[in-house]
Every structure is written in C-alpha cells, then in structure tokens.
Short mmCIF file of C-alpha atoms in Angstrom, two decimals:
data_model
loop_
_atom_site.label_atom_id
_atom_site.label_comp_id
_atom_site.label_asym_id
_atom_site.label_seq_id
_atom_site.Cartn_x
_atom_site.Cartn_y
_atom_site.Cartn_z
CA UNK G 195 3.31 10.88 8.35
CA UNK G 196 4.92 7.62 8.27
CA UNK G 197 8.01 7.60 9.04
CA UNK G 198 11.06 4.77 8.50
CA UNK G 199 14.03 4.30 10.83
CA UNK G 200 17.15 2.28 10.07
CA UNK G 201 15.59 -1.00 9.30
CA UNK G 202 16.83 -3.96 9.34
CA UNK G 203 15.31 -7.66 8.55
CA UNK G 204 17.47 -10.63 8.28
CA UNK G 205 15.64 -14.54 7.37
CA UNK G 206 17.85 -17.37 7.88
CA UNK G 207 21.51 -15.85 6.76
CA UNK G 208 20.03 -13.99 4.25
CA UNK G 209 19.90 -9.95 4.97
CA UNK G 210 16.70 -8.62 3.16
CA UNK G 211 16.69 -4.78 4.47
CA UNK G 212 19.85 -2.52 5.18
CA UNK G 213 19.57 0.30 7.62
CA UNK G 214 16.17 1.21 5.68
CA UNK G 215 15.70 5.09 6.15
CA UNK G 216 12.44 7.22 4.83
CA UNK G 217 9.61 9.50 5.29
CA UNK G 218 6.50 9.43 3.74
CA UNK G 219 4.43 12.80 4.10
CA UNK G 220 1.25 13.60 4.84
CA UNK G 221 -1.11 14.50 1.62
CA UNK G 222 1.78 13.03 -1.12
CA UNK G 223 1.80 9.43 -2.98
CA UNK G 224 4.57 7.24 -3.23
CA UNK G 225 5.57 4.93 -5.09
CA UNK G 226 7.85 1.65 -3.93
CA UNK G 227 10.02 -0.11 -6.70
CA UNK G 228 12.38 -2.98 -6.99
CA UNK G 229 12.81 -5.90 -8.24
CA UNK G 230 11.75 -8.93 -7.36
CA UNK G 231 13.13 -9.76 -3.53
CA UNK G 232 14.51 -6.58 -2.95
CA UNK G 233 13.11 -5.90 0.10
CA UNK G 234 9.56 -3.95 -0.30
CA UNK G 235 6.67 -6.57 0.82
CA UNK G 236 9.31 -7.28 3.73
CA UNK G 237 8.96 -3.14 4.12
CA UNK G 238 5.36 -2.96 3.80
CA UNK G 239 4.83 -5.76 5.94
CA UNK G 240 6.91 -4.23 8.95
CA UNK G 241 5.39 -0.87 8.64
CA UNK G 242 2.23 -2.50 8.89
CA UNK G 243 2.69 -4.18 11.66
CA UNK G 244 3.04 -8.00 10.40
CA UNK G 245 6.56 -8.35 11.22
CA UNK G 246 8.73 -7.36 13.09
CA UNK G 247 12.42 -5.49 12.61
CA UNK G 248 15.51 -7.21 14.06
CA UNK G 249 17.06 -3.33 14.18
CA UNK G 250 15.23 -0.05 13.56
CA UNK G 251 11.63 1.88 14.08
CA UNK G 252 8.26 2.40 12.20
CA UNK G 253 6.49 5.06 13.22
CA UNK G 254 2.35 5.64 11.91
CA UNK G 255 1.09 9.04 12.96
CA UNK G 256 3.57 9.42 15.65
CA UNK G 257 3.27 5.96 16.91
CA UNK G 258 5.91 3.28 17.04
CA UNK G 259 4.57 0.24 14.95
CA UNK G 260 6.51 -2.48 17.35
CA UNK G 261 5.59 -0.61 20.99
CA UNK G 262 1.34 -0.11 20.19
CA UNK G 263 0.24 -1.93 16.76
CA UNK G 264 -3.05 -1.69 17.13
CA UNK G 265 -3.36 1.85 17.76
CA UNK G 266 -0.88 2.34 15.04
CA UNK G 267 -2.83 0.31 12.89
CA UNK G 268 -5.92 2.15 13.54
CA UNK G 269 -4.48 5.00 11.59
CA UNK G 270 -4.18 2.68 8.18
CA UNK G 271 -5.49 1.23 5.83
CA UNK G 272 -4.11 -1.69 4.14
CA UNK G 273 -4.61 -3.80 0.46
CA UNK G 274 -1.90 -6.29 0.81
CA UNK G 275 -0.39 -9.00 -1.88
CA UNK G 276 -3.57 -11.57 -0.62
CA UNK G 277 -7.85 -9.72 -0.25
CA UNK G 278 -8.82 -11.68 3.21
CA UNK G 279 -12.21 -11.97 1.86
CA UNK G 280 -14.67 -14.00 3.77
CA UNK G 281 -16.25 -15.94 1.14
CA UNK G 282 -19.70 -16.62 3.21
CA UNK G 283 -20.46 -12.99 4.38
CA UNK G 284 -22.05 -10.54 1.97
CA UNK G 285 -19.60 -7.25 0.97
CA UNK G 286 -21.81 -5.22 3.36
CA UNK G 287 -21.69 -7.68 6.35
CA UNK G 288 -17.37 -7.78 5.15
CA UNK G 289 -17.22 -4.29 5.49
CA UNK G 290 -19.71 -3.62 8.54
CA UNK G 291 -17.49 -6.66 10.15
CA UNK G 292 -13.91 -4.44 9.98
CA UNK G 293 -16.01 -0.96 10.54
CA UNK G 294 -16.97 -1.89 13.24
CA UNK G 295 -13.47 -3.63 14.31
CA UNK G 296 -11.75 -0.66 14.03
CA UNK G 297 -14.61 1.14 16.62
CA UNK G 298 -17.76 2.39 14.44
CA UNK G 299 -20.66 2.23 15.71
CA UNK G 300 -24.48 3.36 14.94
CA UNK G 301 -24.81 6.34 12.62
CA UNK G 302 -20.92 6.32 12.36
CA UNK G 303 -20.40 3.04 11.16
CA UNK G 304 -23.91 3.63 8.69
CA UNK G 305 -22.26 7.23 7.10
CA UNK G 306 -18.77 5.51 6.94
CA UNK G 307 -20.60 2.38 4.83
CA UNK G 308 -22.29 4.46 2.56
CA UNK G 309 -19.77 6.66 1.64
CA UNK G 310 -17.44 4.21 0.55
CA UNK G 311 -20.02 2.42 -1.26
CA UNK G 312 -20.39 5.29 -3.38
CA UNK G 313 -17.21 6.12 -3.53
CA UNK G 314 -15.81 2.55 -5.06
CA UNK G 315 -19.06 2.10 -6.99
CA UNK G 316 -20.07 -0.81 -5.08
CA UNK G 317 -23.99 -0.60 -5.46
CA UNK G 318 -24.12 -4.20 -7.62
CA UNK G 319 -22.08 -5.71 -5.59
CA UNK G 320 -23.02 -4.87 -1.90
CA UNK G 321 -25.95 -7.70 -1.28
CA UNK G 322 -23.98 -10.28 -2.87
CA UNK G 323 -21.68 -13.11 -0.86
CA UNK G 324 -18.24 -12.59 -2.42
CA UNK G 325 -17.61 -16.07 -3.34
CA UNK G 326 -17.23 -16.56 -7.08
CA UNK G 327 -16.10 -12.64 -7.87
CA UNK G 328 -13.64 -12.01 -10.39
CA UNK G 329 -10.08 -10.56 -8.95
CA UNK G 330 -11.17 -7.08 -9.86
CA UNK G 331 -14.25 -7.41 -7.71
CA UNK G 332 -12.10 -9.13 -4.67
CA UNK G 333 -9.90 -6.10 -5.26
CA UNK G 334 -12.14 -3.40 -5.36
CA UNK G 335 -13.94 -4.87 -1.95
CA UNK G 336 -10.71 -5.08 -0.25
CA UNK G 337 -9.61 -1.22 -1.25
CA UNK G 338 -13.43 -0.28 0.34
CA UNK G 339 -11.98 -2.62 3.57
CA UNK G 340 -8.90 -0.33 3.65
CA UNK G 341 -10.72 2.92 3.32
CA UNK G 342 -13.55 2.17 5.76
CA UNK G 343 -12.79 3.74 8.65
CA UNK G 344 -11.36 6.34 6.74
CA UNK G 345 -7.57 5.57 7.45
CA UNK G 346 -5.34 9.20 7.36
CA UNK G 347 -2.24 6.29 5.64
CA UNK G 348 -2.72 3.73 3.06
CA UNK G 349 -0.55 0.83 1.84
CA UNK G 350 -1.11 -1.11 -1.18
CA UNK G 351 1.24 -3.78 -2.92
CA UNK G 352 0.15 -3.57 -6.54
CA UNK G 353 -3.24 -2.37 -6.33
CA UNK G 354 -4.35 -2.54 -9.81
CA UNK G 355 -3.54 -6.70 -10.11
CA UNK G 356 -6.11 -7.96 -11.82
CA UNK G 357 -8.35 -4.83 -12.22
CA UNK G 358 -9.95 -4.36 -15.56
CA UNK G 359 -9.52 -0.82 -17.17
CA UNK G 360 -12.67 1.12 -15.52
CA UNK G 361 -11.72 -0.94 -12.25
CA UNK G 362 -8.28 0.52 -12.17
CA UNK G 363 -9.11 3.80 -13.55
CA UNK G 364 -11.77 4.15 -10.66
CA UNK G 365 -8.50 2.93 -7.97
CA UNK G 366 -6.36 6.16 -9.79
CA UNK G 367 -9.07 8.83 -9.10
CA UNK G 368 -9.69 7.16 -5.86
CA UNK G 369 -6.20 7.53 -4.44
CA UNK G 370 -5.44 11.41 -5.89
CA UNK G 371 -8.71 12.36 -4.58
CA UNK G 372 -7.55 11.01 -1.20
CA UNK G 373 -3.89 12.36 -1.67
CA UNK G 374 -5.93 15.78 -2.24
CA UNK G 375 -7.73 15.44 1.12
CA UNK G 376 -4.34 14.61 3.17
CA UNK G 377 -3.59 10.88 2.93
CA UNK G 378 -0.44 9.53 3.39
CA UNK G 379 -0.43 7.12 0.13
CA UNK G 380 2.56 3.93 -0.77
CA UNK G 381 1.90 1.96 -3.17
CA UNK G 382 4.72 -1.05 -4.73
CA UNK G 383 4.18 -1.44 -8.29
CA UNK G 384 6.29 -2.83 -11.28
CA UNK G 385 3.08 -0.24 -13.69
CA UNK G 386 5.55 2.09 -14.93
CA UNK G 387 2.67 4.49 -16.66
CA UNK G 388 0.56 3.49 -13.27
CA UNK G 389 3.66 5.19 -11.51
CA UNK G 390 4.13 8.15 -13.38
CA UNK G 391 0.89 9.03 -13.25
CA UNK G 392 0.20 8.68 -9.71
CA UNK G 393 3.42 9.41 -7.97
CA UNK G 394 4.66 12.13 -6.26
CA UNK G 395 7.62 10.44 -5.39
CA UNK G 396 9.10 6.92 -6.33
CA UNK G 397 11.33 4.93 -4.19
CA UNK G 398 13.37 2.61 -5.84
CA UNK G 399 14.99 -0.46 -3.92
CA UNK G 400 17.93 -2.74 -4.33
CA UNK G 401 18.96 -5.08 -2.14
CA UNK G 402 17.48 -4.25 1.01
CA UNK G 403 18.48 -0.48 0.77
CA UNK G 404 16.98 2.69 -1.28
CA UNK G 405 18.93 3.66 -4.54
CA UNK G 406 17.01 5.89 -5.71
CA UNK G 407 14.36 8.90 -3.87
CA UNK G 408 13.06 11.72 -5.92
CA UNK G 409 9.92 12.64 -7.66
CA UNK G 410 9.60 10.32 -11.04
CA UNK G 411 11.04 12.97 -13.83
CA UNK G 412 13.96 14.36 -11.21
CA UNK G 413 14.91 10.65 -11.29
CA UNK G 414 14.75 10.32 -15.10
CA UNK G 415 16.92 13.30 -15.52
CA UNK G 416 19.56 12.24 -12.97
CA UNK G 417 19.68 8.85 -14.26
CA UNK G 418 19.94 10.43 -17.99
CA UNK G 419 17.00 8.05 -19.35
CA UNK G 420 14.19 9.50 -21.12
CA UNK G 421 11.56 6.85 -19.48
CA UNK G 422 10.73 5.64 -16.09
CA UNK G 423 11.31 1.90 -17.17
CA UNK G 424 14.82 2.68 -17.99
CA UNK G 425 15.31 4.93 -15.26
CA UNK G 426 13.74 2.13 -12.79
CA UNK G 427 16.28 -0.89 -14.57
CA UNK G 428 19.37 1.47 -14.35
CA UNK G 429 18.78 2.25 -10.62
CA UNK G 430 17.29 -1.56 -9.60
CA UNK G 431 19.05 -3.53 -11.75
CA UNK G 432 22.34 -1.58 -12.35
CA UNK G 433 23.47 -0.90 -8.17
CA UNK G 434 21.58 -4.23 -6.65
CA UNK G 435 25.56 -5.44 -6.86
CA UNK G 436 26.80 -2.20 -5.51
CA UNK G 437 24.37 -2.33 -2.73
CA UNK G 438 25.08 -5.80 -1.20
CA UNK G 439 28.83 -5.39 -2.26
CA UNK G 440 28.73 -2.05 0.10
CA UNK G 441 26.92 -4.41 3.13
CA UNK G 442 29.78 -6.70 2.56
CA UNK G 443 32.32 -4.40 2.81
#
C-alpha cells in the first residue's frame, strides 16, 4: 500500500500541491489525471523519493519515503517521464547492473533476469547495446528495469509514450497480470481508452489538490458525461479555478 499524507510542495511562490491526501491499495491500478501542471509528476516524484515535501508524508509498504528512501525504494519500481538508459552497456548488463543494485545475487539475480526477459519479450533485444533503439524499445527496457527485482508498487508517468501498438498492448497485459498477482499499480496518463481499460480507479487533479476519486464509470455517472474525456475536462478543467480560489480563501 502506498499511502499519501497531506502534501504539500511549493517552487518559488508558486503552490503546486494542496494538502494532497490518498491511498493506493495493494493488488488495484490507478490511474493519475490532470492537466498539464497540476501537480502529478511533482506527486510521483515525491512518492518516489526524488523530492522532497515542504508539509506532509509518503509512506511505501509502511515506510516513510523522507525518513528511509532507500529501503522505501526497494519496494518500487519506477518508469519515469526520462528511460536512464546507459547507452554503452548491453540491455542484459542494464538490467543485471540495477538487479543487482537493488541486492540480487547468483541464482537470484539469474531467475529474476530471465523471467522478465520473457515476460517483456525481450529475447531480440537482450545482446544488443541500447544506443540507437527506437522509444518503444528504450521504453520497454526501462519497464523490465522497474520490474526486475520484482517491486510489490509500480509508478509510471505515461507508460505507453512512444510504444507502437503490440509494444503497448504487451505494457496492458503486463500491468493487469501484475495487478492480479498483488501490485500496487499508478500510472499518469492523458490515454483516455488506455485509462478505462486499465483502471480500477482514476484520480483526477486540479491545481495541486484531487477533484475527483472513484472508479472510471462511478465518475462518469456523477459527473453526468457519457465518456471519460468529458468526465476528465469537466472535473480538470471545470474546478482548477475552484481549487486555487478555495487555497486563496
């Protein structure tokens, strides 16, 4: 479980998250939605461990995010907005490299390689230095990097940019099959099929603060829209004034 505590993140005078609150259980996917600055890289980035909250807690699997990140970050797996790759090294010496960062070791670190070889479909690819691969290939290595110590939470801002369609239908069977085995899963998005497919649950954000938490079709309903795109504009769009307004106030 991850869970969110009153967060707050201010840059310069400008006051990007407001008293953030949420919980993200065990074995469920979620989505994150907003528009553009309203706060969720800032999120992701503090629950991972990147930056810090001027007010407020993270806690990963029971462990505050500012008091132990590493052990905290032992227990996820991350695709961020950038891959990391290491241009010189081959996708098995990448992967081997974080393995064995996070603590594998012989027949551990061997097992964990292999499965997520398999798993991602990474057989053409594993011998070969990752300069020069498309952004669906730098993609698909850094979701094995993520899942190779076999993470029990898993962040990822818009993890089907730049995947082709078997790339990104691979990434969709990929994260139910890992929601199925008891992942924690958040994902940000602005794939409104992508969503509705894959989410249990979709956060939407405004201004530094949720306005909107339900599964994807309560939301439509209570929002009286028949889609998720309208649904997602209403709630983003439609209270980002009400929300800074209210911190005003």
């Amino acid at each position: 479980m991850i869970e969110v505590q009153s967060l707050r993140k201010q840059f310069g005078g400008r006051l990007v998250l407001r008293d953030l609150s949420f919980t993200l259980p065990d074995g469920r996917i979620t989505a994150l939605l907003g528009a553009n600055g309203a706060g969720k890289t800032t999120c992701l980035r503090i629950v991972t461990g990147l930056l810090r909250a001027d007010a407020g807690c993270v806690r990963v699997g029971g462990i505050d995010v500012a008091r132990d990140p590493l052990a905290a970050r032992r227990l996820l797996g991350v695709v961020g907005d950038r891959e990391g790759l290491y241009e010189r090294l081959s996708v098995r010496e990448y992967l081997a490299l974080f393995a064995q960062m996070q603590g594998l070791r012989g027949a551990q670190l061997s097992q964990s390689l292999e499965a997520v070889r398999a798993e991602l479909e990474l057989e053409d690819l594993w011998e070969r230095r990752t300069l020069g691969f498309s952004q669906g290939e730098r993609m698909k290595v850094s979701l094995a990097r993520a899942l190779v110590h076999r993470p029990r939470h898993l962040i990822l801002d818009e993890p089907t940019r730049g995947l082709d369609v078997l790339a990104a239908r691979l990434l969709r069977r990929t994260l139910l099959r890992l929601r199925d085995s008891g992942t924690s899963i958040v994902f940000s998005s602005h794939v409104m099929s992508e969503v509705l497919e894959l989410a249990d649950r979709v956060l939407v954000m405004a201004a530094g603060r949720l306005v909107g938490d339900d599964e994807p079709r309560a939301l439509m309903a209570g929002c009286g829209c028949d889609n998720l795109e309208d649904t997602f504009v209403a709630l983003a769009y439609g209270r980002a004034v009400d929300a800074a307004r209210g911190e005003a106030l």
